[in-house]
Amino acid sequence: MAALKKIRRLLKGLFTAPDISWPLVGRVFYRNFKVFRKTWKTNIMFHFIEPVLYLWAMGFGLGVYVTDIQGLPYIQFLAAGLVASSTMFAVSYEMTYDSFTRMNYHKTFHAMVATPVGMDDVVMGEMIFGTFKGLLYGGVFFSVTFLFGLVQSPFALLLPVPLILLALTFSVLSLIWTSVAPSYDSFGYFFTLFISPMFLFSGVFFPVESLPAGVRYVAWATPLFHAVEVVRPLILGKLTTAMLVHLGVLTAFALLPLRVPLVMVKNRLIN
Amino acid sequence: MNSDTLNNFVGVSSEHNSTVITARDLVKKFDDFEAVRGVSFSINRGECFGLLGPNGAGKTSIVKMIYGFSPVTSGELQIFGRDVAGGARQIKSQIGVVPQEDNLDPELSVKENLIIYAGYFRLKKDEARKRADEILEFMELSDKADTEVSKLSGGLKRRLTMGRALINSPDLIILDEPTTGLDPYARHLLWQRLRRLRDSGTTMLLTTHYLEEASQLCDRLVILHRGKILEEGAPQELIDLHVGKEVMEIEVRAEWRKIILEIAGNLIKDHHILGDSLLLFTNRGKELAEQVPLKAAVMNIPLFYSRLRPSNLEDVFLKLTGETLEGKGSLEGKESGSFEEN
């Protein structure tokens, strides 16, 4: 009963229109961007080295044994998936640990809300910044795959479309978790229960068709799977009409829950 | 800086309606805890108004409602003639807030903090720069302009937080426990700046549990206790009314207290027992300080300690509540509920 009451309070206002001033959302974004510009050198290495290690270890190591996957060399199959997962990880870290710090330790949200900036502006600015960061890190990893000579098609220039949708989705999901997180420790659960399984079973390392029939459809419920199914054909230049379906599902993932983090963060902080 | 430039960056002139804040029967409830229990006051343009009370009295709850961080449970709260619920953005564009905890951007430099904050008020870049420089000068932070905030001392951070609240030339400055946790030097420096702002006609709302801060800065104040207003008035007025000009503190064994009070007779206005001490409130301190030790000596009553000192707001609070502003109970020195306020 108490839990139900708590959830109801957190979701209060879910069906009302948000109070957003876009110029001020821009200022919130700019604040985060300005801080990011001070720290990006150390920051970018952290998010960049890991996928490169995966690419080497799995692509070159495992690739010796897996010579053909959907008619591709393994490293090519893998690289496209890692572009999507790099985006996912970058957003998820930013919108959990970093947003939590701004929200609860640096009290950045409090500082902003004492000005004409409203809480909806703050959360929207956060999500747009998370999306920007995801796109940036996806892009950085994409340039690595390009340097490895793994990009096959100019359609890859359309990558920002699925990557932005993917990044926005994970901004929303991560912020929802952050809005109820009591401490940094709880993000361990978020990554272990949601992010890592998605990373492993959403078609980044192997096609989901290899999963047992019952489990295969679980992949359909994950946003990363749909992103991978759009990103890979774009990089390889093998477009299909199924991509439109995946893009549609991804759009729904990004937009439908968009109001939820706005109310949850507000209800958590303003009482 | 002369007062002309000062006037430039706090909004003292323009509007002439004299009431800045009106609160009527204001109530704030959290689940089953009532933090503010029917509070009414009004703040006039150009005055420094204080909310004085111990931790947990409801001060922060009141100011959070004013700057829109906490919805009003019931009652009326108007700022600049607007209801706080409907006009939050407009109201917040005219106020400057110095929060209890510093919430600066630690990764950015001192000046960048001001410029980014100016952006939240949609100040143009040139204007923001100019104002930032003025503020840095006023707060004596010019030589720290390019220092990263995480490297500043607590006192300097507070100065920046206060300066930041001036960025939009506010018509009202809200200061929530502005000097808590500062060393005396840093505190006096902030007080100086606040006095200059006050003297140039800035309206201020100050919450504090330092009686000295309240008496140094406030034109008028309310004493808050457990969510209710106990008294309202100018600091000196309240002191004169409740405790008189001076206080004589006497330490004597409990069984002698009654006799001491008889000796003091009509020289005292009132008395109070705080721990082991007997406090005698008086307007006739000199006579009292002569009479009591003399007569006690004649009657062979040992006084362990006695001194006469000027009375202050703490004594008023003590008399009204039986507690000190630090939240200590008076009788038998027992601790009374000092609960944390969020």
Coordinates of C-alpha atoms in Angstrom, one line a residue:
Chain A
M1 CA 0.0 0.0 0.0
A2 CA 2.8 2.4 1.0
A3 CA 4.7 1.5 -2.2
L4 CA 1.6 2.1 -4.3
K5 CA 1.1 5.5 -2.7
K6 CA 4.7 6.3 -3.4
I7 CA 4.5 5.3 -7.0
R8 CA 1.3 7.3 -7.4
R9 CA 3.0 10.4 -5.9
L10 CA 6.0 10.0 -8.2
L11 CA 3.7 9.8 -11.3
K12 CA 1.5 12.7 -10.3
G13 CA 0.8 15.0 -13.2
L14 CA 1.7 12.3 -15.8
F15 CA -1.2 13.3 -18.0
T16 CA -0.7 17.0 -17.8
A17 CA 1.2 19.1 -20.3
P18 CA 4.8 19.9 -19.3
D19 CA 5.7 23.5 -18.7
I20 CA 8.6 24.0 -21.1
S21 CA 10.5 27.1 -22.2
W22 CA 12.8 25.9 -25.1
P23 CA 15.2 28.8 -24.8
L24 CA 15.8 27.9 -21.2
V25 CA 16.1 24.2 -22.1
G26 CA 18.9 25.4 -24.3
R27 CA 20.6 27.1 -21.4
V28 CA 20.4 23.9 -19.4
F29 CA 21.9 22.0 -22.2
Y30 CA 24.6 24.7 -22.7
R31 CA 25.5 24.4 -19.0
N32 CA 26.2 20.7 -19.3
F33 CA 28.0 21.2 -22.6
K34 CA 30.3 23.8 -21.0
V35 CA 31.2 21.5 -18.2
F36 CA 31.7 18.6 -20.7
R37 CA 34.1 20.7 -22.7
K38 CA 36.3 20.9 -19.6
T39 CA 36.4 17.2 -19.0
W40 CA 36.0 15.6 -22.4
K41 CA 39.6 14.5 -22.8
T42 CA 39.5 12.1 -19.8
N43 CA 35.9 11.4 -20.5
I44 CA 36.1 10.4 -24.1
M45 CA 39.0 8.0 -23.6
F46 CA 37.0 6.1 -21.0
H47 CA 34.0 5.5 -23.3
F48 CA 36.1 5.0 -26.4
I49 CA 38.7 2.5 -25.3
E50 CA 36.3 -0.1 -24.1
P51 CA 34.5 -0.7 -27.4
V52 CA 37.8 -0.7 -29.2
L53 CA 39.0 -3.4 -26.9
Y54 CA 35.9 -5.4 -27.6
L55 CA 36.4 -4.9 -31.3
W56 CA 40.0 -6.2 -31.0
A57 CA 39.3 -9.0 -28.6
M58 CA 36.2 -10.3 -30.2
G59 CA 36.7 -9.2 -33.8
F60 CA 40.2 -10.4 -34.2
G61 CA 40.3 -13.1 -31.6
L62 CA 36.9 -14.7 -31.9
G63 CA 36.8 -13.8 -35.6
V64 CA 39.4 -16.4 -36.4
Y65 CA 36.9 -19.1 -35.4
V66 CA 33.7 -17.4 -36.6
T67 CA 34.6 -16.8 -40.2
D68 CA 31.1 -16.3 -41.6
I69 CA 28.1 -14.7 -39.9
Q70 CA 25.2 -13.8 -42.0
G71 CA 27.6 -13.9 -44.9
L72 CA 30.0 -11.4 -43.2
P73 CA 33.4 -11.5 -41.6
Y74 CA 32.7 -11.5 -37.8
I75 CA 34.5 -8.2 -37.2
Q76 CA 32.2 -6.4 -39.7
F77 CA 29.1 -7.9 -38.0
L78 CA 30.4 -6.9 -34.6
A79 CA 31.6 -3.4 -35.4
A80 CA 28.1 -2.2 -36.5
G81 CA 26.6 -3.6 -33.3
L82 CA 29.2 -1.9 -31.2
V83 CA 28.4 1.5 -32.7
A84 CA 24.9 1.2 -31.3
S85 CA 26.0 -0.2 -27.9
S86 CA 28.6 2.6 -27.5
T87 CA 25.8 5.1 -27.8
M88 CA 23.7 3.1 -25.3
F89 CA 26.5 3.0 -22.7
A90 CA 27.5 6.6 -23.0
V91 CA 24.0 7.8 -22.5
S92 CA 23.3 5.4 -19.6
Y93 CA 26.4 6.5 -17.7
E94 CA 25.7 10.1 -18.2
M95 CA 22.0 9.9 -17.2
T96 CA 22.6 7.8 -14.1
Y97 CA 25.9 8.6 -12.3
D98 CA 26.4 12.0 -13.7
S99 CA 22.7 13.2 -13.5
F100 CA 22.5 11.7 -10.0
T101 CA 25.6 13.8 -9.0
R102 CA 24.0 17.0 -10.5
M103 CA 20.7 16.2 -8.8
N104 CA 21.8 15.2 -5.3
Y105 CA 25.4 16.2 -4.7
H106 CA 26.2 19.4 -6.7
K107 CA 22.5 20.4 -6.3
T108 CA 22.7 21.8 -9.8
F109 CA 19.0 21.2 -10.4
H110 CA 18.2 23.2 -7.3
A111 CA 20.3 26.1 -8.4
M112 CA 18.7 26.2 -11.8
V113 CA 15.1 25.9 -10.5
A114 CA 15.6 29.0 -8.3
T115 CA 15.8 31.0 -11.5
P116 CA 13.1 31.3 -14.3
V117 CA 14.2 27.8 -15.3
G118 CA 11.6 25.3 -14.3
M119 CA 12.0 21.6 -13.4
D120 CA 10.6 20.5 -16.8
D121 CA 13.2 22.6 -18.6
V122 CA 16.0 21.1 -16.4
V123 CA 15.0 17.5 -17.1
M124 CA 14.4 18.1 -20.8
G125 CA 17.8 19.8 -21.1
E126 CA 19.4 16.9 -19.3
M127 CA 17.8 14.4 -21.7
I128 CA 18.9 16.4 -24.8
F129 CA 22.4 16.6 -23.4
G130 CA 22.3 12.8 -22.8
T131 CA 21.2 12.3 -26.4
F132 CA 23.9 14.6 -27.7
K133 CA 26.5 12.6 -25.7
G134 CA 25.2 9.3 -27.0
L135 CA 25.3 10.5 -30.5
L136 CA 28.8 11.9 -30.0
Y137 CA 30.2 8.6 -28.6
G138 CA 28.4 6.5 -31.2
G139 CA 30.0 8.8 -33.8
V140 CA 33.4 8.5 -32.3
F141 CA 33.2 4.7 -32.4
F142 CA 31.8 4.9 -35.9
S143 CA 35.0 6.8 -37.0
V144 CA 37.0 3.9 -35.5
T145 CA 35.1 1.4 -37.6
F146 CA 35.6 3.6 -40.5
L147 CA 39.4 3.7 -39.9
F148 CA 39.3 -0.1 -39.6
G149 CA 37.9 -0.1 -43.1
L150 CA 34.6 -1.7 -41.9
V151 CA 32.1 0.9 -43.3
Q152 CA 30.7 -0.3 -46.6
S153 CA 28.1 2.2 -47.6
P154 CA 27.4 6.0 -47.8
F155 CA 24.0 5.2 -46.2
A156 CA 26.0 5.2 -43.0
L157 CA 25.6 9.0 -43.1
L158 CA 22.0 8.4 -42.0
L159 CA 23.2 6.8 -38.7
P160 CA 22.3 9.9 -36.6
V161 CA 18.6 9.0 -37.1
P162 CA 18.6 5.6 -35.3
L163 CA 21.4 6.8 -32.9
I164 CA 19.4 9.9 -31.8
L165 CA 16.3 7.7 -31.2
L166 CA 18.4 5.2 -29.3
A167 CA 20.1 7.8 -27.2
L168 CA 16.8 9.5 -26.3
T169 CA 15.3 6.2 -25.3
F170 CA 18.2 5.5 -22.9
S171 CA 18.1 9.0 -21.6
V172 CA 14.5 8.5 -20.7
L173 CA 15.0 5.0 -19.2
S174 CA 18.1 6.0 -17.2
L175 CA 16.6 9.1 -15.8
I176 CA 13.5 7.2 -14.7
W177 CA 15.9 4.9 -12.7
T178 CA 17.9 7.9 -11.4
S179 CA 14.8 9.6 -10.2
V180 CA 14.1 6.8 -7.8
A181 CA 17.7 5.8 -7.0
P182 CA 18.5 6.2 -3.4
S183 CA 22.3 6.0 -3.9
Y184 CA 25.1 5.4 -6.4
D185 CA 25.1 1.7 -5.5
S186 CA 21.7 1.2 -7.0
F187 CA 23.1 1.9 -10.5
G188 CA 24.9 -1.4 -10.2
Y189 CA 21.5 -3.1 -10.5
F190 CA 20.5 -0.9 -13.4
F191 CA 23.5 -1.9 -15.4
T192 CA 23.5 -5.6 -14.3
L193 CA 19.8 -6.2 -14.8
F194 CA 19.1 -4.0 -17.9
I195 CA 22.0 -2.6 -19.7
S196 CA 24.4 -5.7 -19.7
P197 CA 21.7 -8.2 -20.8
M198 CA 20.7 -5.9 -23.6
F199 CA 24.3 -5.5 -24.6
L200 CA 24.7 -9.3 -24.7
F201 CA 21.4 -10.4 -26.2
S202 CA 20.3 -7.7 -28.6
G203 CA 22.1 -8.8 -31.7
V204 CA 25.4 -7.0 -31.1
F205 CA 27.5 -10.2 -30.8
F206 CA 25.4 -12.7 -32.6
P207 CA 22.0 -12.6 -34.5
V208 CA 19.1 -13.0 -32.2
E209 CA 17.9 -15.9 -34.4
S210 CA 20.5 -18.0 -32.6
L211 CA 18.6 -17.7 -29.4
P212 CA 16.1 -20.4 -28.4
A213 CA 12.7 -19.7 -29.8
G214 CA 11.0 -18.7 -26.5
V215 CA 13.7 -16.2 -25.6
R216 CA 14.2 -14.8 -29.1
Y217 CA 11.1 -12.6 -28.8
V218 CA 12.4 -11.0 -25.6
A219 CA 14.9 -9.2 -27.8
W220 CA 12.0 -7.5 -29.5
A221 CA 11.2 -5.8 -26.3
T222 CA 14.6 -4.1 -26.1
P223 CA 15.3 -0.8 -27.8
L224 CA 18.9 -1.8 -28.4
F225 CA 17.9 -4.7 -30.7
H226 CA 15.8 -2.4 -33.0
A227 CA 18.6 0.1 -33.1
V228 CA 21.2 -2.6 -34.1
E229 CA 18.8 -3.8 -36.8
V230 CA 18.8 -0.3 -38.3
V231 CA 22.4 0.6 -37.7
R232 CA 24.0 -2.6 -39.2
P233 CA 22.2 -2.4 -42.6
L234 CA 23.1 1.3 -42.9
I235 CA 26.8 0.6 -42.3
L236 CA 26.8 -2.4 -44.6
G237 CA 24.6 -0.9 -47.2
K238 CA 22.0 -3.7 -47.2
L239 CA 18.8 -1.8 -46.8
T240 CA 15.5 -3.7 -46.2
T241 CA 11.9 -2.6 -45.6
A242 CA 12.1 -4.3 -42.2
M243 CA 14.3 -1.5 -41.1
L244 CA 11.3 0.9 -41.2
V245 CA 9.5 -1.4 -38.8
H246 CA 12.5 -1.3 -36.4
L247 CA 12.7 2.5 -36.8
G248 CA 9.0 2.8 -36.0
V249 CA 9.4 0.7 -32.8
L250 CA 12.5 2.6 -31.8
T251 CA 10.6 5.9 -32.3
A252 CA 7.8 4.6 -30.0
F253 CA 10.4 3.6 -27.4
A254 CA 11.9 7.1 -27.5
L255 CA 8.7 9.1 -27.5
L256 CA 6.0 7.2 -25.5
P257 CA 7.6 7.3 -22.1
L258 CA 9.1 10.8 -22.6
R259 CA 6.7 12.4 -20.0
V260 CA 7.6 9.9 -17.3
P261 CA 11.1 11.2 -16.3
L262 CA 9.8 14.7 -16.4
V263 CA 7.2 14.1 -13.7
M264 CA 9.3 11.6 -11.7
V265 CA 12.3 13.9 -11.2
K266 CA 10.1 16.8 -10.4
N267 CA 8.0 14.9 -7.9
R268 CA 11.2 13.5 -6.3
L269 CA 12.8 16.9 -5.8
I270 CA 9.9 19.3 -5.3
N271 CA 7.7 18.4 -2.4
Chain B
M1 CA 32.0 50.8 -5.6
N2 CA 29.8 53.8 -5.1
S3 CA 26.1 53.5 -4.5
D4 CA 25.3 54.5 -8.1
T5 CA 26.8 51.4 -9.5
L6 CA 25.2 49.4 -6.7
N7 CA 21.8 50.7 -7.7
N8 CA 22.6 49.5 -11.2
F9 CA 22.7 46.0 -10.2
V10 CA 20.0 45.6 -7.6
G11 CA 16.5 46.5 -8.6
V12 CA 15.7 49.2 -6.1
S13 CA 13.8 51.8 -8.0
S14 CA 11.0 51.1 -10.5
E15 CA 7.9 49.8 -8.9
H16 CA 6.2 51.7 -6.1
N17 CA 3.7 49.3 -4.6
S18 CA 5.1 48.8 -1.1
T19 CA 4.4 45.2 -0.2
V20 CA 6.8 42.6 -1.7
I21 CA 5.6 39.5 0.0
T22 CA 2.2 38.7 1.7
A23 CA 1.7 35.4 3.4
R24 CA -1.6 34.6 5.0
D25 CA -2.3 31.5 7.1
L26 CA 0.5 29.8 5.2
V27 CA 0.6 26.0 5.9
K28 CA 3.2 23.4 4.7
K29 CA 2.6 19.7 5.4
F30 CA 4.8 16.8 4.6
D31 CA 2.9 13.5 4.9
D32 CA 2.2 13.5 8.6
F33 CA 4.5 16.4 9.6
E34 CA 3.4 19.9 9.6
A35 CA 6.4 22.1 9.1
V36 CA 4.6 25.5 8.8
R37 CA 1.4 25.9 10.8
G38 CA -0.5 28.9 9.8
V39 CA 2.0 31.7 9.3
S40 CA 1.1 35.3 8.3
F41 CA 3.5 38.2 7.6
S42 CA 4.2 40.8 5.0
I43 CA 7.4 42.3 3.8
N44 CA 7.7 45.9 2.6
R45 CA 9.8 47.1 -0.2
G46 CA 13.2 48.1 0.9
E47 CA 13.3 46.4 4.3
C48 CA 15.4 43.5 5.5
F49 CA 13.0 41.0 7.1
G50 CA 14.2 38.2 9.2
L51 CA 12.8 34.7 10.0
L52 CA 14.6 33.8 13.2
G53 CA 14.3 30.4 14.8
P54 CA 16.1 27.2 15.6
N55 CA 16.6 24.4 13.2
G56 CA 13.3 22.8 12.4
A57 CA 11.3 26.0 13.0
G58 CA 10.0 26.0 9.5
K59 CA 12.2 28.8 8.1
T60 CA 13.5 26.9 5.1
S61 CA 10.1 25.5 4.3
I62 CA 8.8 29.0 4.1
V63 CA 11.5 30.3 1.8
K64 CA 11.2 27.2 -0.4
M65 CA 7.6 28.0 -0.9
I66 CA 8.5 31.5 -1.9
Y67 CA 10.9 30.6 -4.6
G68 CA 8.7 27.8 -5.9
F69 CA 10.7 24.8 -4.7
S70 CA 7.9 23.6 -2.5
P71 CA 4.1 23.9 -3.2
V72 CA 2.0 25.7 -0.7
T73 CA -0.3 23.2 1.2
S74 CA -2.8 25.9 2.1
G75 CA -3.1 29.6 2.7
E76 CA -2.1 32.5 0.6
L77 CA 1.3 33.5 -0.6
Q78 CA 1.8 36.5 -2.9
I79 CA 5.0 37.9 -4.2
F80 CA 5.1 41.1 -6.1
G81 CA 1.3 40.9 -6.0
R82 CA 1.2 37.6 -7.9
D83 CA 0.1 34.3 -6.5
V84 CA 3.2 32.1 -6.2
A85 CA 1.5 29.0 -7.7
G86 CA 0.6 30.7 -11.0
G87 CA 3.4 33.1 -11.6
A88 CA 6.5 31.1 -10.7
R89 CA 8.6 32.0 -13.8
Q90 CA 7.8 35.7 -13.6
I91 CA 8.4 35.8 -9.9
K92 CA 11.6 33.9 -10.0
S93 CA 13.0 36.3 -12.7
Q94 CA 12.8 39.1 -10.1
I95 CA 14.3 37.4 -7.1
G96 CA 17.8 36.3 -6.2
V97 CA 18.3 33.2 -4.0
V98 CA 21.2 32.4 -1.7
P99 CA 20.4 28.8 -0.7
Q100 CA 21.5 27.2 2.5
E101 CA 23.9 24.8 0.8
D102 CA 26.2 26.0 -2.0
N103 CA 25.1 24.7 -5.3
L104 CA 27.7 26.3 -7.6
D105 CA 29.1 24.5 -10.7
P106 CA 32.3 23.1 -9.2
E107 CA 33.9 22.4 -12.5
L108 CA 33.5 25.9 -13.8
S109 CA 35.5 29.0 -12.9
V110 CA 34.1 31.7 -10.7
K111 CA 33.3 34.0 -13.7
E112 CA 31.8 31.1 -15.7
N113 CA 29.5 30.3 -12.9
L114 CA 28.1 33.9 -13.0
I115 CA 27.8 33.9 -16.8
I116 CA 26.1 30.5 -17.0
Y117 CA 23.7 31.6 -14.2
A118 CA 23.0 34.8 -16.1
G119 CA 21.9 32.6 -19.0
Y120 CA 19.1 31.2 -16.9
F121 CA 17.7 34.7 -16.7
R122 CA 18.2 35.1 -20.4
L123 CA 20.7 37.9 -20.1
K124 CA 22.5 38.7 -23.3
K125 CA 26.1 37.7 -23.4
D126 CA 27.6 41.2 -23.2
E127 CA 25.3 42.2 -20.5
A128 CA 26.1 39.0 -18.5
R129 CA 29.8 39.7 -18.8
K130 CA 29.5 43.2 -17.7
R131 CA 27.3 42.3 -14.7
A132 CA 29.6 39.5 -13.8
D133 CA 32.5 41.9 -13.6
E134 CA 30.6 44.3 -11.5
I135 CA 29.6 41.6 -9.1
L136 CA 33.1 40.2 -8.9
E137 CA 34.3 43.6 -7.9
F138 CA 31.5 44.2 -5.4
M139 CA 32.2 40.8 -3.7
E140 CA 35.9 41.2 -3.9
L141 CA 36.4 38.2 -6.1
S142 CA 38.0 39.8 -9.1
D143 CA 41.3 38.2 -8.6
K144 CA 39.6 34.8 -8.4
A145 CA 37.7 35.2 -11.6
D146 CA 39.4 32.4 -13.4
T147 CA 39.8 30.0 -10.4
E148 CA 37.8 26.8 -10.6
V149 CA 35.1 26.8 -8.0
S150 CA 36.1 23.4 -6.5
K151 CA 39.4 25.0 -5.5
L152 CA 37.8 27.8 -3.5
S153 CA 37.5 27.9 0.3
G154 CA 34.1 27.8 2.0
G155 CA 34.0 31.5 2.6
L156 CA 34.8 32.4 -1.0
K157 CA 32.2 29.9 -2.3
R158 CA 29.6 31.7 -0.1
R159 CA 30.7 35.0 -1.5
L160 CA 30.2 33.7 -5.0
T161 CA 26.8 32.2 -4.2
M162 CA 25.8 35.6 -2.8
G163 CA 27.1 37.4 -5.8
R164 CA 25.4 35.0 -8.1
A165 CA 22.1 35.9 -6.5
L166 CA 22.6 39.5 -7.7
I167 CA 23.1 38.6 -11.4
N168 CA 19.5 39.5 -12.4
S169 CA 19.3 42.8 -10.4
P170 CA 16.7 41.2 -8.2
D171 CA 13.9 43.2 -6.6
L172 CA 14.1 40.7 -3.6
I173 CA 17.0 38.7 -2.3
I174 CA 16.2 35.6 -0.3
L175 CA 19.0 34.5 2.0
D176 CA 18.6 31.1 3.7
E177 CA 21.1 30.8 6.5
P178 CA 23.6 32.7 4.5
T179 CA 26.5 32.5 7.0
T180 CA 26.0 29.1 8.6
G181 CA 29.3 27.2 8.9
L182 CA 31.5 30.2 8.1
D183 CA 34.4 31.5 10.2
P184 CA 33.9 34.9 11.9
Y185 CA 35.9 36.8 9.4
A186 CA 34.1 35.4 6.4
R187 CA 30.8 36.0 8.2
H188 CA 31.6 39.7 8.9
L189 CA 32.6 40.2 5.3
L190 CA 29.3 38.9 4.1
W191 CA 27.4 41.0 6.6
Q192 CA 29.2 44.1 5.4
R193 CA 28.0 43.4 1.8
L194 CA 24.5 42.7 3.0
R195 CA 24.4 45.9 4.9
R196 CA 25.5 47.8 1.8
L197 CA 22.8 46.1 -0.2
R198 CA 20.2 46.9 2.5
D199 CA 21.3 50.5 2.8
S200 CA 21.0 50.9 -0.9
G201 CA 17.3 49.9 -0.6
T202 CA 17.3 46.2 -1.6
T203 CA 14.4 44.2 -0.1
M204 CA 15.8 41.2 1.7
L205 CA 14.4 38.1 3.3
L206 CA 16.8 36.5 5.7
T207 CA 16.5 33.3 7.6
T208 CA 18.9 32.6 10.4
H209 CA 19.4 31.0 13.8
Y210 CA 22.2 33.5 14.6
L211 CA 20.7 36.2 16.8
E212 CA 23.7 38.4 16.0
E213 CA 23.0 38.1 12.3
A214 CA 19.3 39.0 12.9
S215 CA 20.0 42.0 15.1
Q216 CA 22.8 43.3 12.8
L217 CA 20.8 43.1 9.6
C218 CA 17.1 42.9 10.1
D219 CA 14.8 45.9 10.3
R220 CA 12.0 43.7 11.3
L221 CA 11.7 40.0 12.1
V222 CA 9.4 37.2 13.2
I223 CA 10.5 34.6 15.7
L224 CA 9.5 31.2 14.5
H225 CA 9.1 28.2 16.7
R226 CA 7.8 24.8 15.5
G227 CA 6.1 26.2 12.5
K228 CA 4.4 29.1 14.2
I229 CA 5.2 32.8 14.6
L230 CA 5.7 33.7 18.3
E231 CA 6.5 37.4 17.9
E232 CA 7.0 40.0 15.3
G233 CA 8.8 43.4 15.5
A234 CA 12.0 45.3 15.2
P235 CA 14.9 43.5 17.1
Q236 CA 15.3 46.2 19.7
E237 CA 11.6 46.6 20.2
L238 CA 11.2 42.9 21.0
I239 CA 14.1 43.0 23.4
D240 CA 12.7 46.0 25.2
L241 CA 9.3 44.5 25.3
H242 CA 10.1 41.1 26.6
V243 CA 13.4 41.2 28.5
G244 CA 14.4 44.8 29.1
K245 CA 17.9 46.3 28.6
E246 CA 20.1 43.9 30.5
V247 CA 20.3 40.4 31.9
M248 CA 22.0 39.3 35.1
E249 CA 23.2 35.7 35.0
I250 CA 23.6 34.2 38.4
E251 CA 24.8 30.7 39.3
V252 CA 23.5 29.7 42.7
R253 CA 22.2 26.4 44.3
A254 CA 18.7 25.7 43.3
E255 CA 17.2 26.1 46.8
W256 CA 18.4 29.7 47.0
R257 CA 16.8 30.8 43.7
K258 CA 13.6 31.8 45.3
I259 CA 15.3 34.0 47.8
I260 CA 17.4 35.7 45.1
L261 CA 14.2 36.5 43.2
E262 CA 12.8 38.0 46.4
I263 CA 15.9 40.1 46.8
A264 CA 15.7 41.3 43.2
G265 CA 12.0 42.2 43.7
N266 CA 10.7 44.8 41.4
L267 CA 14.1 45.5 39.9
I268 CA 13.5 42.8 37.4
K269 CA 11.0 42.5 34.6
D270 CA 11.1 38.7 34.5
H271 CA 13.3 35.7 35.0
H272 CA 14.2 32.4 33.5
I273 CA 16.1 29.3 34.5
L274 CA 18.6 28.0 32.0
G275 CA 20.4 24.9 33.1
D276 CA 22.2 25.9 36.3
S277 CA 21.8 29.6 35.7
L278 CA 19.2 32.0 36.9
L279 CA 18.6 34.8 34.3
L280 CA 17.2 38.0 35.6
F281 CA 15.8 40.3 32.9
T282 CA 16.0 44.0 33.9
N283 CA 15.9 47.6 32.9
R284 CA 17.7 48.6 36.1
G285 CA 20.9 46.6 35.6
K286 CA 23.2 48.8 37.6
E287 CA 21.1 48.7 40.8
L288 CA 20.5 45.0 40.4
A289 CA 24.2 44.3 40.1
E290 CA 24.9 46.2 43.3
Q291 CA 21.9 44.9 45.3
V292 CA 22.0 41.2 44.7
P293 CA 25.6 40.3 45.6
L294 CA 25.4 42.6 48.6
K295 CA 22.2 41.2 50.0
A296 CA 23.3 37.6 49.2
A297 CA 26.5 38.2 51.1
V298 CA 24.6 39.5 54.1
M299 CA 22.3 36.4 54.0
N300 CA 25.3 34.1 53.5
I301 CA 24.1 32.8 50.1
P302 CA 27.1 31.7 48.0
L303 CA 27.0 33.0 44.4
F304 CA 29.2 30.8 42.3
Y305 CA 29.1 33.2 39.4
S306 CA 27.3 36.4 38.5
R307 CA 27.5 38.9 35.7
L308 CA 25.5 41.6 34.0
R309 CA 25.4 41.8 30.3
P310 CA 23.3 43.5 27.6
S311 CA 20.2 41.5 26.7
N312 CA 19.7 40.2 23.2
L313 CA 17.3 38.3 20.9
E314 CA 18.4 35.0 22.3
D315 CA 17.0 36.0 25.6
V316 CA 13.7 36.9 24.0
F317 CA 13.6 33.6 22.3
L318 CA 14.5 31.8 25.5
K319 CA 11.8 33.6 27.4
L320 CA 9.2 32.9 24.7
T321 CA 10.0 29.2 24.2
G322 CA 12.0 28.0 27.1
E323 CA 14.6 26.9 24.6
T324 CA 17.8 28.4 23.1
L325 CA 18.2 29.0 19.4
E326 CA 20.6 26.2 19.3
G327 CA 17.7 24.0 20.3
K328 CA 18.6 23.3 24.0
G329 CA 15.9 23.0 26.5
S330 CA 16.1 25.1 29.7
L331 CA 14.7 23.1 32.5
E332 CA 17.0 20.5 34.0
G333 CA 19.2 21.3 30.9
K334 CA 17.2 18.7 29.0
E335 CA 17.6 18.4 25.3
S336 CA 14.5 19.4 23.5
G337 CA 13.5 18.2 20.0
S338 CA 16.0 19.7 17.6
F339 CA 14.9 18.1 14.4
E340 CA 16.6 18.5 11.1
E341 CA 14.9 20.7 8.5
N342 CA 15.2 19.8 4.8

